[in-house]
């Protein structure tokens, strides 16, 4: 068991298990994510990457074990505006009638309680978030007029609008071209370094994680590796994940 | 045109119709975008069972329709969440089940004659003054609720998961939406009828969606289409002696087709 240090830990997992039916999807996972970390979560399909994320976001409840956010048991955690979330794939409906600005302003909704209307401050923060992702000039466009990469930036802007301390991204670059991906990852790097945002990125792209992230988690039902990305490259799980040695050569060279 | 307002039933028809025209797309936009269009249809059949119960018990059918629709809407949503049955199967059960209730009550009473027909397809001549009051009060309530929960409804419709993460009470908002739909559907029965109300909820919204604009603008366009359809539908049905519900829906669909052609 990891020693728990509540002072800097944003996310704490203590022996968390979760299963959809009887078969365990996640078994006995303990981990900590600290302020300023840039954590990449990798692992095979069905290994529990997205499940792990959903447990942190309370979209799923663990069967056993404790999940804490900012030192508070997730069952009692209230301050959800500290959490930013960029969901898997841009599953916004085709033709959803919403402008970029309307979409990003939703990130502020959690800050306002029920019945309360968005304020001037919300409008300003929305624009600031759009500026941060360099999408302000598109604010009146319908979201489906945008390219995949632009849509992804808008998603990030929505997460940024709530002024979170940590952002979770679930496979953000699926179906986006390589050039856009590169820009996107350097943008994430900037968020982590300049804005001191803690990032948790679930991805298939191992080379991204090993180059960009400060910590790597390899989950295949259990959390088999959690630590320095460079160390992971030397370990046995890397081969398990990649399957082929020649891919290893490529990944190392790029 | 003014002579048409000399008839009390026409005035009541316009009053009730315009309120329905305002609330139908407001609820409709969320239903359509959440792929819940079929719920409107189901709730209209449920309301019909409510009407039959009212006629059977000799109380105001609008009131029983509202009560039955609201209770059923909550039951439908709970059954859907429980995942014991697929969402659309839950709708099917309620749709055919309530129709069965309606038909059995009708056969008990050896038919309610023409009045049931007017609840099926809408007939403004049957709208009573008390109905206008009920529609007015509950209509205002529906509008006020949608304004109050606008941001939550929008967030849950666009992205339920992210809404949940942001601390929006998504379960409550989903139930709220379906109750609003139940109210809207049952209130609309006297004007457009149980079998046609789904069209008034869906068609103006789908028309507005063709303009591919922002959310608020889409609502605005849907409102214009809906209000225009209802007012012109009532006027046409009066002069041409047609069913008001049928005329309203056909006008709405004509506008939709025209928009499709122009926006191609």
PDB file of N, CA and C in Angstrom, chain B residues 6 25 32 44 61 63 76 79-80 83 90 109-110 116 126 160 165 189-190 193 208 240 243:
ATOM      1  N   UNK B   6     -65.657  36.966 -32.517  1.00  0.00           N
ATOM      2  CA  UNK B   6     -66.956  37.123 -31.878  1.00  0.00           C
ATOM      3  C   UNK B   6     -67.441  35.818 -31.269  1.00  0.00           C
ATOM      4  N   UNK B  25     -42.454  23.794 -28.552  1.00  0.00           N
ATOM      5  CA  UNK B  25     -41.061  23.734 -29.017  1.00  0.00           C
ATOM      6  C   UNK B  25     -40.044  23.902 -27.886  1.00  0.00           C
ATOM      7  N   UNK B  32     -36.111  16.402 -28.735  1.00  0.00           N
ATOM      8  CA  UNK B  32     -35.594  16.031 -30.060  1.00  0.00           C
ATOM      9  C   UNK B  32     -34.087  15.772 -29.981  1.00  0.00           C
ATOM     10  N   UNK B  44     -48.548  10.952 -25.224  1.00  0.00           N
ATOM     11  CA  UNK B  44     -49.845  11.351 -25.771  1.00  0.00           C
ATOM     12  C   UNK B  44     -50.840  10.196 -25.656  1.00  0.00           C
ATOM     13  N   UNK B  61     -61.777  15.705 -18.279  1.00  0.00           N
ATOM     14  CA  UNK B  61     -60.759  14.799 -18.821  1.00  0.00           C
ATOM     15  C   UNK B  61     -59.373  15.438 -18.907  1.00  0.00           C
ATOM     16  N   UNK B  63     -57.984  17.280 -16.687  1.00  0.00           N
ATOM     17  CA  UNK B  63     -57.321  17.109 -15.390  1.00  0.00           C
ATOM     18  C   UNK B  63     -56.821  15.680 -15.222  1.00  0.00           C
ATOM     19  N   UNK B  76     -42.016   5.947 -16.390  1.00  0.00           N
ATOM     20  CA  UNK B  76     -41.244   5.604 -17.599  1.00  0.00           C
ATOM     21  C   UNK B  76     -39.757   5.871 -17.369  1.00  0.00           C
ATOM     22  N   UNK B  79     -38.221   3.376 -14.989  1.00  0.00           N
ATOM     23  CA  UNK B  79     -38.054   2.075 -15.640  1.00  0.00           C
ATOM     24  C   UNK B  79     -36.849   2.124 -16.592  1.00  0.00           C
ATOM     25  N   UNK B  80     -36.688   3.251 -17.250  1.00  0.00           N
ATOM     26  CA  UNK B  80     -35.569   3.417 -18.185  1.00  0.00           C
ATOM     27  C   UNK B  80     -34.238   3.402 -17.426  1.00  0.00           C
ATOM     28  N   UNK B  83     -32.797   0.037 -16.082  1.00  0.00           N
ATOM     29  CA  UNK B  83     -32.159  -0.802 -17.096  1.00  0.00           C
ATOM     30  C   UNK B  83     -32.688  -2.225 -17.079  1.00  0.00           C
ATOM     31  N   UNK B  90     -39.510   0.258 -22.849  1.00  0.00           N
ATOM     32  CA  UNK B  90     -40.305   0.893 -21.791  1.00  0.00           C
ATOM     33  C   UNK B  90     -41.381   1.774 -22.412  1.00  0.00           C
ATOM     34  N   UNK B 109     -68.119   1.889 -21.307  1.00  0.00           N
ATOM     35  CA  UNK B 109     -69.129   2.943 -21.361  1.00  0.00           C
ATOM     36  C   UNK B 109     -69.859   2.944 -22.700  1.00  0.00           C
ATOM     37  N   UNK B 110     -69.656   1.902 -23.502  1.00  0.00           N
ATOM     38  CA  UNK B 110     -70.249   1.808 -24.839  1.00  0.00           C
ATOM     39  C   UNK B 110     -69.946   3.047 -25.664  1.00  0.00           C
ATOM     40  N   UNK B 116     -64.732  11.630 -27.675  1.00  0.00           N
ATOM     41  CA  UNK B 116     -63.436  10.960 -27.712  1.00  0.00           C
ATOM     42  C   UNK B 116     -62.697  11.292 -29.009  1.00  0.00           C
ATOM     43  N   UNK B 126     -64.338  22.222 -28.388  1.00  0.00           N
ATOM     44  CA  UNK B 126     -64.627  21.581 -27.102  1.00  0.00           C
ATOM     45  C   UNK B 126     -63.846  22.214 -25.951  1.00  0.00           C
ATOM     46  N   UNK B 160     -24.359  14.674 -21.253  1.00  0.00           N
ATOM     47  CA  UNK B 160     -24.829  14.276 -19.938  1.00  0.00           C
ATOM     48  C   UNK B 160     -23.680  13.926 -18.988  1.00  0.00           C
ATOM     49  N   UNK B 165     -20.216  15.360 -14.243  1.00  0.00           N
ATOM     50  CA  UNK B 165     -18.912  15.674 -13.648  1.00  0.00           C
ATOM     51  C   UNK B 165     -18.909  17.103 -13.102  1.00  0.00           C
ATOM     52  N   UNK B 189     -53.741  18.371 -25.721  1.00  0.00           N
ATOM     53  CA  UNK B 189     -54.748  17.456 -26.276  1.00  0.00           C
ATOM     54  C   UNK B 189     -56.024  18.149 -26.779  1.00  0.00           C
ATOM     55  N   UNK B 190     -56.594  19.091 -26.021  1.00  0.00           N
ATOM     56  CA  UNK B 190     -57.826  19.700 -26.535  1.00  0.00           C
ATOM     57  C   UNK B 190     -57.620  20.408 -27.881  1.00  0.00           C
ATOM     58  N   UNK B 193     -55.003  17.350 -30.192  1.00  0.00           N
ATOM     59  CA  UNK B 193     -55.387  15.949 -30.049  1.00  0.00           C
ATOM     60  C   UNK B 193     -54.217  15.047 -29.713  1.00  0.00           C
ATOM     61  N   UNK B 208     -36.427  24.225 -37.321  1.00  0.00           N
ATOM     62  CA  UNK B 208     -35.441  25.210 -36.851  1.00  0.00           C
ATOM     63  C   UNK B 208     -34.026  24.659 -36.941  1.00  0.00           C
ATOM     64  N   UNK B 240     -62.472  26.907 -43.394  1.00  0.00           N
ATOM     65  CA  UNK B 240     -62.644  25.777 -44.305  1.00  0.00           C
ATOM     66  C   UNK B 240     -63.342  24.602 -43.629  1.00  0.00           C
ATOM     67  N   UNK B 243     -60.572  19.989 -39.345  1.00  0.00           N
ATOM     68  CA  UNK B 243     -60.113  19.680 -37.990  1.00  0.00           C
ATOM     69  C   UNK B 243     -58.953  20.600 -37.627  1.00  0.00           C
TER      70      UNK B 243
END
